[in-house]
Coordinates of C-alpha atoms and ligand atoms in Angstrom, one line a residue:
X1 CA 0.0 0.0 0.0
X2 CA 1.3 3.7 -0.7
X3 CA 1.7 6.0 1.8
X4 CA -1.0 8.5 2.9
X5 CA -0.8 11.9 2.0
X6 CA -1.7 14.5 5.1
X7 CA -1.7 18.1 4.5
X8 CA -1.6 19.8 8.0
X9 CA -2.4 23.7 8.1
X10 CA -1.1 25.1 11.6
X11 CA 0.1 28.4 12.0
X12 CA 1.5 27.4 15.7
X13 CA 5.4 27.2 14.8
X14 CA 6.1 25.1 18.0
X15 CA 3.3 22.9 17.2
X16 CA 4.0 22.3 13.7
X17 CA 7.6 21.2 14.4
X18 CA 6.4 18.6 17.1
X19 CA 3.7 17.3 14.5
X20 CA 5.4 16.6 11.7
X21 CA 8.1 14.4 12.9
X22 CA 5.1 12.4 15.0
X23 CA 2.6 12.1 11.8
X24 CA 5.8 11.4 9.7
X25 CA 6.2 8.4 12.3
X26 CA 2.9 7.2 11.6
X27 CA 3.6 6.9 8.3
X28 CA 1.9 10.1 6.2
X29 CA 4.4 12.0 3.9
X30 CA 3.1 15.3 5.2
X31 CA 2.9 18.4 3.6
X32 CA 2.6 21.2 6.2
X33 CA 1.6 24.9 5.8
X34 CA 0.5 27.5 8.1
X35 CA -2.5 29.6 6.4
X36 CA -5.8 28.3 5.8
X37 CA -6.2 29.5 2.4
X38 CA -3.1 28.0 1.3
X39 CA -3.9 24.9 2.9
X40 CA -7.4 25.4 1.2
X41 CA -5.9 25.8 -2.4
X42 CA -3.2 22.9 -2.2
X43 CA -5.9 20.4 -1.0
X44 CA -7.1 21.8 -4.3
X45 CA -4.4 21.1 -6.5
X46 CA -2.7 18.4 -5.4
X47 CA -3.9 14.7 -4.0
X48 CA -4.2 14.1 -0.6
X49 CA -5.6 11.1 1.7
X50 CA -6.5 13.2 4.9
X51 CA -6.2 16.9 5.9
X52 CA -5.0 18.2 9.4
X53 CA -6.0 22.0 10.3
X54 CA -6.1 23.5 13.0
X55 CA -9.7 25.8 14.0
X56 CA -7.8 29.5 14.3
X57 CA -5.5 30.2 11.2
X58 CA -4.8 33.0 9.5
X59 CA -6.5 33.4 5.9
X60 CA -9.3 31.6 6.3
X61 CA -10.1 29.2 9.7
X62 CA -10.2 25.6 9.8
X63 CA -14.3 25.9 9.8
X64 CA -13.9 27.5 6.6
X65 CA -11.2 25.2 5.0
X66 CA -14.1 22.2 6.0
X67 CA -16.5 23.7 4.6
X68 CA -15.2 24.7 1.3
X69 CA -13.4 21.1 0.9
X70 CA -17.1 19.4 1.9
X71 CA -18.5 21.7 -1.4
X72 CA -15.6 20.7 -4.0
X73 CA -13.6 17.6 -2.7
X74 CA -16.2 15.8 -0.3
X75 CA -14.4 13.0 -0.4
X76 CA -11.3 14.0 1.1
X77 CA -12.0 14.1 4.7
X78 CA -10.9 16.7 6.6
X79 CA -10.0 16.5 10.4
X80 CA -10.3 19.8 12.4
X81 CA -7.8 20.6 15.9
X82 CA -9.3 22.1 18.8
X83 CA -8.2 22.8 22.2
X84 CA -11.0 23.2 24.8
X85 CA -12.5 27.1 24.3
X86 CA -13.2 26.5 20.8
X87 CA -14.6 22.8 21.1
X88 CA -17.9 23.9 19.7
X89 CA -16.4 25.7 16.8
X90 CA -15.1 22.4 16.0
X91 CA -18.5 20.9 16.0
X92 CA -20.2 23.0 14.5
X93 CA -17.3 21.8 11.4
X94 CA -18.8 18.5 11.8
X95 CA -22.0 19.7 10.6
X96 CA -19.9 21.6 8.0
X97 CA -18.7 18.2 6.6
X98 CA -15.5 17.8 8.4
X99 CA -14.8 14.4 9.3
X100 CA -14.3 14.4 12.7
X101 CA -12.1 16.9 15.2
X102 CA -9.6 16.2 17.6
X103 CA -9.2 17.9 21.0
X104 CA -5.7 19.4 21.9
X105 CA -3.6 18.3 23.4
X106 CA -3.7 14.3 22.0
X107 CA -1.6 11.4 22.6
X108 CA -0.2 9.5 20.0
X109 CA -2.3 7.1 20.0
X110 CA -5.3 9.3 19.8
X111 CA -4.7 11.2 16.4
X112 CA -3.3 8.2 15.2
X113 CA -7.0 6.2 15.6
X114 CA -9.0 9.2 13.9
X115 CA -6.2 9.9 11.2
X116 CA -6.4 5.6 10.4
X117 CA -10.2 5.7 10.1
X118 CA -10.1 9.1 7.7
X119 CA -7.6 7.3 6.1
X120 CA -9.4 4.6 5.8
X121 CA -13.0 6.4 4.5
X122 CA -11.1 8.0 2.3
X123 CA -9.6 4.7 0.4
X124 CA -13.5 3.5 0.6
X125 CA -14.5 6.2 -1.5
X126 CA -11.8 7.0 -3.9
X127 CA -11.0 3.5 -4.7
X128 CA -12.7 2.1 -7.8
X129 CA -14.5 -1.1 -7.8
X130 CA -14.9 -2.4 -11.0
X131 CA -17.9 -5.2 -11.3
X132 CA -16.5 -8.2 -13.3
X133 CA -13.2 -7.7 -15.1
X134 CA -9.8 -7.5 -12.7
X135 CA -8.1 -4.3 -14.1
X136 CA -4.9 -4.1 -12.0
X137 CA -6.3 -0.7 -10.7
X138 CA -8.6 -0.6 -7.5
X139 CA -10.6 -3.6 -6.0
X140 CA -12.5 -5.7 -8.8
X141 CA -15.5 -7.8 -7.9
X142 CA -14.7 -10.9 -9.2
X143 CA -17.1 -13.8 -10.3
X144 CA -18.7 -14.7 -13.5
X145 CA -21.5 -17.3 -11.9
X146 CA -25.0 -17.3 -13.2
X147 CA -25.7 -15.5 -9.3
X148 CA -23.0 -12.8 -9.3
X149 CA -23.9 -12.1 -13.2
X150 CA -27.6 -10.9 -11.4
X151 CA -26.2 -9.3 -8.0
X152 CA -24.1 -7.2 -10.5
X153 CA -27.2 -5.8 -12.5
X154 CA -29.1 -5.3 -9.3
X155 CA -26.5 -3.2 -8.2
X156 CA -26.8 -1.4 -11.3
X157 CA -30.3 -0.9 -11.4
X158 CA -30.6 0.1 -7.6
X159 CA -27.9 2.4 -7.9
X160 CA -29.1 4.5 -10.3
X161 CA -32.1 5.3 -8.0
X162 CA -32.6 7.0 -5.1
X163 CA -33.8 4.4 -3.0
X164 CA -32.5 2.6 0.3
X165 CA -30.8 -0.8 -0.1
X166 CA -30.6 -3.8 2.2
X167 CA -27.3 -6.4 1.3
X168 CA -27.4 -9.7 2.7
X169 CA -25.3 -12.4 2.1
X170 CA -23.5 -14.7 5.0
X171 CA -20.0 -13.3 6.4
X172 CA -17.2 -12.3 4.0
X173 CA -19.1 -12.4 0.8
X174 CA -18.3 -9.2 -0.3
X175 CA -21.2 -7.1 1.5
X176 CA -19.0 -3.8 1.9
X177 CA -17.8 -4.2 -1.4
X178 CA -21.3 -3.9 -2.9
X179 CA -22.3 -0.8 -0.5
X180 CA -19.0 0.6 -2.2
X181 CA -20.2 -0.2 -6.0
X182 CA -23.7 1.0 -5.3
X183 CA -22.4 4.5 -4.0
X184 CA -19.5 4.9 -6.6
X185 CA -22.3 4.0 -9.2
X186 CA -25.2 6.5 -7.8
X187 CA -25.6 9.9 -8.4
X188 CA -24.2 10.4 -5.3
X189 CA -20.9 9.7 -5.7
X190 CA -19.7 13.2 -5.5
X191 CA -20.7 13.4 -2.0
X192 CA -19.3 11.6 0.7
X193 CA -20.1 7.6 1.6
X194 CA -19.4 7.3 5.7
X195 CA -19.6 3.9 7.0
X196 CA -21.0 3.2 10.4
X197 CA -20.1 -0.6 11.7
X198 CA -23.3 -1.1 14.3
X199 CA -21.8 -4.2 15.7
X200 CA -18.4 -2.4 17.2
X201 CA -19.8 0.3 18.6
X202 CA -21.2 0.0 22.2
X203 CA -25.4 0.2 22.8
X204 CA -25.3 3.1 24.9
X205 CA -23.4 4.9 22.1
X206 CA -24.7 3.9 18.9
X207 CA -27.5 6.0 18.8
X208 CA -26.3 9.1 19.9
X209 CA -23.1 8.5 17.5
X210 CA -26.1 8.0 14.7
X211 CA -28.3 10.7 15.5
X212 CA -26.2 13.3 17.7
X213 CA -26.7 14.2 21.2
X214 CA -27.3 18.2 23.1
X215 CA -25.5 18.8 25.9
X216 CA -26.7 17.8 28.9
X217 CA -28.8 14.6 27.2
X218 CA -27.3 12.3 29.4
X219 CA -24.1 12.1 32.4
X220 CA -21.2 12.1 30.2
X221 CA -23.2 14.1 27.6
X222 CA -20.5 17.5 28.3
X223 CA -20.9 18.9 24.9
X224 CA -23.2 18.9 22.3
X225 CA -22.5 16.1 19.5
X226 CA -22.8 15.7 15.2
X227 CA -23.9 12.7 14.6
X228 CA -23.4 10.6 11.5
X229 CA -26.7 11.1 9.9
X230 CA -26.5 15.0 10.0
X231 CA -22.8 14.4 9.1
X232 CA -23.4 12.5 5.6
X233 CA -26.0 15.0 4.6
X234 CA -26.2 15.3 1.1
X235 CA -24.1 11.7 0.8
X236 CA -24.5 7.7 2.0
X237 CA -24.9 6.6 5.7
X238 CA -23.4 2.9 5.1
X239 CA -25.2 1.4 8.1
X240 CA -23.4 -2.4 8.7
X241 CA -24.7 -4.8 10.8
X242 CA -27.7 -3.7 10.9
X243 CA -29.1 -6.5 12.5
X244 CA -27.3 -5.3 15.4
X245 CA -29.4 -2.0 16.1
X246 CA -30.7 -1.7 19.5
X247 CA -34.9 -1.4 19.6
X248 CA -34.8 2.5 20.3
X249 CA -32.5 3.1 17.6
X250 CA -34.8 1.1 14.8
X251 CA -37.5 3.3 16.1
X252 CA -35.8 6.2 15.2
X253 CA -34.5 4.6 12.2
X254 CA -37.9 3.6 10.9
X255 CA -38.9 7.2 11.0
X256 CA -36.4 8.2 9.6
X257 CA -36.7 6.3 6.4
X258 CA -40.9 7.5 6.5
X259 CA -40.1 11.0 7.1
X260 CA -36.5 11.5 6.6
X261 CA -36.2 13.2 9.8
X262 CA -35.0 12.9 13.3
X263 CA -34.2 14.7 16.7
X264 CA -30.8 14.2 18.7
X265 CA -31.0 12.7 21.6
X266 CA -31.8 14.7 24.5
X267 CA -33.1 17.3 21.8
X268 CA -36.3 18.7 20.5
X269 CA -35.3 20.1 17.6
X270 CA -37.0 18.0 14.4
X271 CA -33.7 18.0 12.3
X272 CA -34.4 16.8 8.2
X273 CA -31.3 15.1 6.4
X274 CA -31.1 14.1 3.2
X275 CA -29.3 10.8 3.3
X276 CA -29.2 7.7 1.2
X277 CA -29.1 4.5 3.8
X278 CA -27.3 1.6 2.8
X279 CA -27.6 -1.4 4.8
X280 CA -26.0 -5.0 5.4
X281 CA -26.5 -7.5 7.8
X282 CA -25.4 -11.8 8.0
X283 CA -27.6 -12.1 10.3
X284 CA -31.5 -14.2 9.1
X285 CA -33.5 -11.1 9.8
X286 CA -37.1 -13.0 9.8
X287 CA -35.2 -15.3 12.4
X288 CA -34.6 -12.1 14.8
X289 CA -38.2 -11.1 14.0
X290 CA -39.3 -14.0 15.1
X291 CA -37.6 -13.7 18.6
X292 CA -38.7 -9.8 18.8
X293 CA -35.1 -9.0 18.1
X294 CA -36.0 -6.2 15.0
X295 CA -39.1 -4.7 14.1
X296 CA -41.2 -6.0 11.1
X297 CA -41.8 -2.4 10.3
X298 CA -38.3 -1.7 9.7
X299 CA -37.5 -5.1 8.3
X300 CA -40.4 -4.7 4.9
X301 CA -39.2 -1.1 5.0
X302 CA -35.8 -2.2 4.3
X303 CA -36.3 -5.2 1.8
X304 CA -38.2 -3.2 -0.8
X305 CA -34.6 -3.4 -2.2
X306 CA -32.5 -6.2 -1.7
X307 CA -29.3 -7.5 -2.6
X308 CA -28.6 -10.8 -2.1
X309 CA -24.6 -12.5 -1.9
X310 CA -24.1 -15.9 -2.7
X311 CA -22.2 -17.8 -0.3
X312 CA -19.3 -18.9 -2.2
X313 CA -19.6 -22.8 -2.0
X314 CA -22.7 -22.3 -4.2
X315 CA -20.3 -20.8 -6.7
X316 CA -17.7 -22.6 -6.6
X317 CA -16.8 -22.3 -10.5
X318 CA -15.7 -18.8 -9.3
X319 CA -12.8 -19.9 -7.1
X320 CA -10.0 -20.1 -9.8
X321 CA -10.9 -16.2 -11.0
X322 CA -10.5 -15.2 -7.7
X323 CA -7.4 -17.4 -6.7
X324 CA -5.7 -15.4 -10.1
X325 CA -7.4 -12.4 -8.7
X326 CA -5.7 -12.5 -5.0
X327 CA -2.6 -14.3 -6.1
X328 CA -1.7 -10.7 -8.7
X329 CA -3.0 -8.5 -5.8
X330 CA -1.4 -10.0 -3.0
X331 CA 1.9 -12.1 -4.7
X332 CA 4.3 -9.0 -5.1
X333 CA 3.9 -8.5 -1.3
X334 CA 4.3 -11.6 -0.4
X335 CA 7.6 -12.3 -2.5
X336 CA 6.1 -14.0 -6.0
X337 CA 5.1 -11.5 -8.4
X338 CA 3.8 -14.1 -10.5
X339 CA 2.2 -16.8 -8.3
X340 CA 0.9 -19.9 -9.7
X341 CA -1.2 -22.7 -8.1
X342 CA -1.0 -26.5 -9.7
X343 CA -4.1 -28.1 -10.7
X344 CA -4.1 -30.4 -7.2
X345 CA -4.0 -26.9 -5.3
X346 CA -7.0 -26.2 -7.4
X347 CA -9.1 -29.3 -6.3
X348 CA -8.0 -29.1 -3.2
X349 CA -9.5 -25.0 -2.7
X350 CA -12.8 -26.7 -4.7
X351 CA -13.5 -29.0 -2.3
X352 CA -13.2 -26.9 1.0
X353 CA -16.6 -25.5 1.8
X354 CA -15.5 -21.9 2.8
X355 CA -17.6 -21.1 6.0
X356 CA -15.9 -18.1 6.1
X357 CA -16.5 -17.4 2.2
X358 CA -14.2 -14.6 0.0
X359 CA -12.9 -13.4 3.2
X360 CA -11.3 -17.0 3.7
X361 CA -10.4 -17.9 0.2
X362 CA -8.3 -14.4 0.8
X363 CA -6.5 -15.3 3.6
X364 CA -5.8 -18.9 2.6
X365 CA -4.7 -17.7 -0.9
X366 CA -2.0 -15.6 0.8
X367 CA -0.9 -18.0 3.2
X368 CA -0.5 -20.4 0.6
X369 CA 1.7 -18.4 -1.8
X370 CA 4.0 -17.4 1.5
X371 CA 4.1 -21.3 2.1
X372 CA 5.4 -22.0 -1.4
X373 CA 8.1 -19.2 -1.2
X374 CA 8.0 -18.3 -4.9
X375 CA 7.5 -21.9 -6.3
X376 CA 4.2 -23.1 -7.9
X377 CA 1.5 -23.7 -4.5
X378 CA 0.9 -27.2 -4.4
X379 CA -1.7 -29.6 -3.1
X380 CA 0.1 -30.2 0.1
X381 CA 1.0 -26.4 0.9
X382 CA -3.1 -25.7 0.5
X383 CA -3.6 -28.6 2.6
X384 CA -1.6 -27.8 5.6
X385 CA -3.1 -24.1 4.9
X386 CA -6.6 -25.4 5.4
X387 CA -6.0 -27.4 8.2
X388 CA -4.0 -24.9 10.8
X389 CA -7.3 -22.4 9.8
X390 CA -9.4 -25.6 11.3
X391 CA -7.0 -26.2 13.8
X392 CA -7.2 -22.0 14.8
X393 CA -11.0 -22.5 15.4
X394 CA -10.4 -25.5 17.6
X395 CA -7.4 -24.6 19.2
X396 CA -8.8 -21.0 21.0
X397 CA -10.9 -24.0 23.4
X398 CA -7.8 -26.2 23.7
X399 CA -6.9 -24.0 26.5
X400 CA -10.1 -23.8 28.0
X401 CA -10.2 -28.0 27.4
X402 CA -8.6 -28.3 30.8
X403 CA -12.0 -27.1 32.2
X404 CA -15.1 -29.8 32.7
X405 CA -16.9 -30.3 29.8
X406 CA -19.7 -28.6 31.8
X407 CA -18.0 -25.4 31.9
X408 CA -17.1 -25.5 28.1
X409 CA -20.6 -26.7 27.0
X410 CA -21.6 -23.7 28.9
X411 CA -19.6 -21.6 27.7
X412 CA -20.4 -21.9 24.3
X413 CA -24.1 -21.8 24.7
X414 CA -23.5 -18.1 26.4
X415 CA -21.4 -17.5 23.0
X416 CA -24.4 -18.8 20.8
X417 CA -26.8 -16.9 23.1
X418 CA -24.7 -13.3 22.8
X419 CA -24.7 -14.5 19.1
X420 CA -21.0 -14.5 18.3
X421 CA -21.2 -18.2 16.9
X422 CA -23.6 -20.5 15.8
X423 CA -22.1 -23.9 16.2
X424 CA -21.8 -24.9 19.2
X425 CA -22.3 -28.4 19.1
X426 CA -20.1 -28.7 16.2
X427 CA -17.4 -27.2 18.3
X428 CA -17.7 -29.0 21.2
X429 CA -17.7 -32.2 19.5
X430 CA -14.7 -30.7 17.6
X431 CA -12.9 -30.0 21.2
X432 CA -13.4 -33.0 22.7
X433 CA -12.0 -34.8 19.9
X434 CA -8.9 -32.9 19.5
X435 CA -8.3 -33.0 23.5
X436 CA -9.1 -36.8 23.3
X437 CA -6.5 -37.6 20.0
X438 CA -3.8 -35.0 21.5
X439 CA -4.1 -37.3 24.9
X440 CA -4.3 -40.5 23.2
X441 CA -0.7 -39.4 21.2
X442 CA 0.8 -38.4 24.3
X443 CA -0.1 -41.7 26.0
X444 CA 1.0 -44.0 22.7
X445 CA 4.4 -41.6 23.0
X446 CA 4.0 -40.7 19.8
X447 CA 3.1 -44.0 18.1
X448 CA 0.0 -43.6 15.8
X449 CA -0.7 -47.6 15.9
X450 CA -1.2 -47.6 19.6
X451 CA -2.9 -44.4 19.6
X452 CA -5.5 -45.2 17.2
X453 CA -6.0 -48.6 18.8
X454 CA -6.6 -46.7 22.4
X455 CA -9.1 -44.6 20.5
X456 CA -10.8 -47.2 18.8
X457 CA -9.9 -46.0 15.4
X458 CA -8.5 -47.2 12.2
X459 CA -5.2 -46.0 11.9
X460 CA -6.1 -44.4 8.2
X461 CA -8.8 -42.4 10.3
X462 CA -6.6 -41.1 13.4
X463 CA -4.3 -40.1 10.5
X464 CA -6.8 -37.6 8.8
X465 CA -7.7 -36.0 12.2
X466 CA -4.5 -35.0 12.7
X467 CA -3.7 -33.8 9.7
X468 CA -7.1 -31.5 10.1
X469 CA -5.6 -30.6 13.7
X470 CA -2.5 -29.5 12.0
X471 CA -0.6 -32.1 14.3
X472 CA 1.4 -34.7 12.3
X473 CA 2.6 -37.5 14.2
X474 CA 5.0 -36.7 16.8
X475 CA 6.0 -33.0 15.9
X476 CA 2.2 -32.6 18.2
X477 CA 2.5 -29.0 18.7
X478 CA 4.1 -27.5 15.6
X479 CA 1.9 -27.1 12.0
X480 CA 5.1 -27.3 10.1
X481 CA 5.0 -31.5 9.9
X482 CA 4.3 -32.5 7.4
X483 CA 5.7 -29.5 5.1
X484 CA 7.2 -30.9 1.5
Ligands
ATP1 N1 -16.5 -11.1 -5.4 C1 -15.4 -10.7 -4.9 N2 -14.3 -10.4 -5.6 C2 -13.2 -10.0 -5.1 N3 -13.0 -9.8 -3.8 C3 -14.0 -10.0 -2.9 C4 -15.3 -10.5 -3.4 N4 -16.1 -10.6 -2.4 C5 -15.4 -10.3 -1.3 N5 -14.2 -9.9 -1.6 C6 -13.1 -9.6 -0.7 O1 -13.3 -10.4 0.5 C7 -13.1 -9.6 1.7 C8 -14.4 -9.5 2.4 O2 -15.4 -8.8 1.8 P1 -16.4 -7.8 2.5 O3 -15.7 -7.1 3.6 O4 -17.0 -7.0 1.5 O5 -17.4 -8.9 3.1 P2 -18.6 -8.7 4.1 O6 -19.7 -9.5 3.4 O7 -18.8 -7.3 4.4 O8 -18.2 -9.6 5.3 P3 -18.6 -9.4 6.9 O9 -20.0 -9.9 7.0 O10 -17.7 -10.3 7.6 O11 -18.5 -8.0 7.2 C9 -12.6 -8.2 1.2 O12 -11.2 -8.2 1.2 C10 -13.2 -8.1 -0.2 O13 -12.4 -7.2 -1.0
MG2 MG1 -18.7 -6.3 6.2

């Protein structure tokens, strides 16, 4: 990946020289200056990723440089400073279009979390992704199946109108990806795209970080707050997760989408935005319904236009596209510029049933091509590949093994409960027979004969479990085994 470009307008001479080397350290080429219109016009003329400015500098203040950069580069987010006399001024940006504002003085780790996430929105909205076809530039959305053929004209037809979408589609399909073709497709994509990830942020914050907050709307509540939906007037509120919503904040979602407008919370103020919603969500929405978990208003107001991912195992004649696809992207990195996979690695990748879908295929592609250190990836390199990713979800419970199989079967079902899997029983099962087997070897010293006889197994059998456990016959602990 390139290196960011930051432009950072601060008049402060003592501040300046302490920020540059510290943003230069966080890895932005920076380019400062020290007057807002300056600032204003080289954010104009040159490329940047993120700009830095300060709320009082001469020319024209950081309000202004916001405001002007929201009107003729809104997607270039801009990040105002503020120490605490002027932290409404900074505010008030957000409402402007700034991005976000930062409160002097900051620690490193601070500026470097808003700078990373404006970094970040600003790659989501100026990086191209092409439907179909890889050209080397940007992110391509590969896949030539019958079913991605008909998400890609449904992305085409919905984008061209001005209505809200809902994208389904289990985990690592390629959700985000879509929200990001439908706004660089719309007539919207002038205007900014600000994605809000419902599942990370905390309940007690999400709707106040949606809608805003006044002062005083709850303990804590010290100033008044922007919130995303005022923020990405004019633009697309990418709302992920959505399954995730807590029930006060669909209600105020629902009428938002009827009436387009809302109040902060704590306020009483009717506020109107003009915002496009996209949506996504893995989770089975009428399943949720069903347990009073989201509203059915909400649900039929959202699935007037849907979106649907395959999961990739029902396209499986996709997979050797998108192995080319992520072996170009990701081989130069990884020390093969040209990476090639032989026909047994191919079978092998087409018979794995990718739980964790494009997301997966990504990651195994690029531990493969590291495996095979330049040389053509082979059957046995996917193989092992495959089997330490099985062996990762087994193994975080190998610890916990050492509790009763009480506590673990509890322990899962409060997982399962709180949602964050949804195999439990499958896990379990897979726990207790990787504890059993790693026992059994230890007992049999090693010897696979005696250990499959103490298990009651064929020998053939134990064999396959450990290669799926990544442990290969006496080397019990280490992946690296049975390496070529
Ligand atoms: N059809 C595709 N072609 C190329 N890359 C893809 C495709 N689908 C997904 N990817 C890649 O796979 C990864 C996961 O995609 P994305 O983040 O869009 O999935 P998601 O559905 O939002 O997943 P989650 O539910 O876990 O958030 C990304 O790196 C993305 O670029
Ligand atoms: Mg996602």
């Amino acid at each position: 990946m390139t290196q960011p470009r930051l432009l950072l307008i601060e008049d402060d001479p003592a501040m300046a020289d302490s920020m540059v080397p510290l943003l230069e350290k966080l890895g932005f080429i920076v380019f400062h200056v020290d007057r807002g219109d300056t600032g204003l016009a080289k954010a104009l003329a040159d490329p940047f990723d993120v700009v830095l400015t300060d709320v009082w500098v001469p020319g024209i203040d950081g309000m202004e440089v916001a405001r002007r950069l929201r009107k003729e580069r809104a997607r270039l987010p801009v990040v105002v400073m503020t120490s605490r006399g002027t932290t409404e001024t900074a505010i008030e940006a957000m409402k402007l279009g700034a991005y976000d504002y930062i409160l002097k003085p900051f620690g490193q780790a601070e500026v470097r979390g808003i700078l990373d996430a404006a970094v970040e929105a600003s790659r989501t909205m100026n990086d191209p992704v092409v439907l179909g076809p890889d050209i080397h530039d940007g992110s391509a959305m590969i896949g030539r199946s019958r079913t991605m053929q008909s998400v890609y004209k449904e992305i085409g037809r919905l984008a061209a109108r001005p209505v809200s979408v809902l994208i389904r589609g289990e985990t690592g399909t390629g959700k985000e990806l879509v929200a990001r073709a439908i706004y660089q497709h719309s007539d919207r994509s002038k205007e900014p795209f600000v994605p809000v990830d419902c599942s990370s942020i905390p309940e007690t914050l999400l709707e106040s970080g949606l809608f805003g907050h006044e002062k005083g709307a709850f303990t804590g509540a010290d100033v008044r707050r922007i919130g995303r939906f005022e923020q990405a007037n004019g633009g697309t509120l990418f709302l992920d997760e959505i399954g995730d919503l807590t029930p006060g904040t669909q209600v105020k979602l629902l009428r938002f989408l009827q009436e387009r407008t809302f109040q902060r919370v704590g306020g009483r103020e009717t506020i109107n935005a003009d915002v496009r919603i996209l949506a996504a969500t893995h989770r089975h929405l009428e399943t949720q319904i069903s347990k009073g978990e989201f509203r059915e208003d909400l649900y039929y107001r959202l699935a007037v236009a849907v979106v649907h991912l395959p999961p990739l195992r029902d396209r499986k004649e996709d997979i050797p596209e998108l192995v080319a696809y992520f072996g170009r992207r990701h081989g130069p990195d990884l020390g093969s510029p040209n990476p090639t996979f032989l026909p047994g690695a191919m079978e092998q990748l087409a018979a794995h049933p990718w739980p964790g879908n494009v997301r997966e295929l990504e990651n195994v592609v690029r531990k493969s091509i590291l495996r095979a250190q330049g040389y053509p990836v082979s059957r046995e390199q996917v193989e092992i590949v495959l089997a330490a990713a099985l062996k990762a979800v087994v193994m975080p419970g190998m610890a916990t093994a050492e509790k009763s199989l009480r506590d673990l079967a509890s322990g899962l079902l409060a997982e399962a409960e709180a949602g964050t899997i949804d195999d439990s029983r499958t896990r379990l099962l897979a726990l207790a027979d990787a504890e059993l087997i790693r026992q059994a070897m230890d007992r049999a010293g090693g010897n696979q004969a005696k250990a499959a006889r103490l298990l009651g197994v064929a020998r053939l059998t134990l064999r396959e479990k450990l290669k799926q456990l990544g442990l290969h016959g006496d080397s019990i602990s280490g992946e690296s085994g049975g390496d070529p």
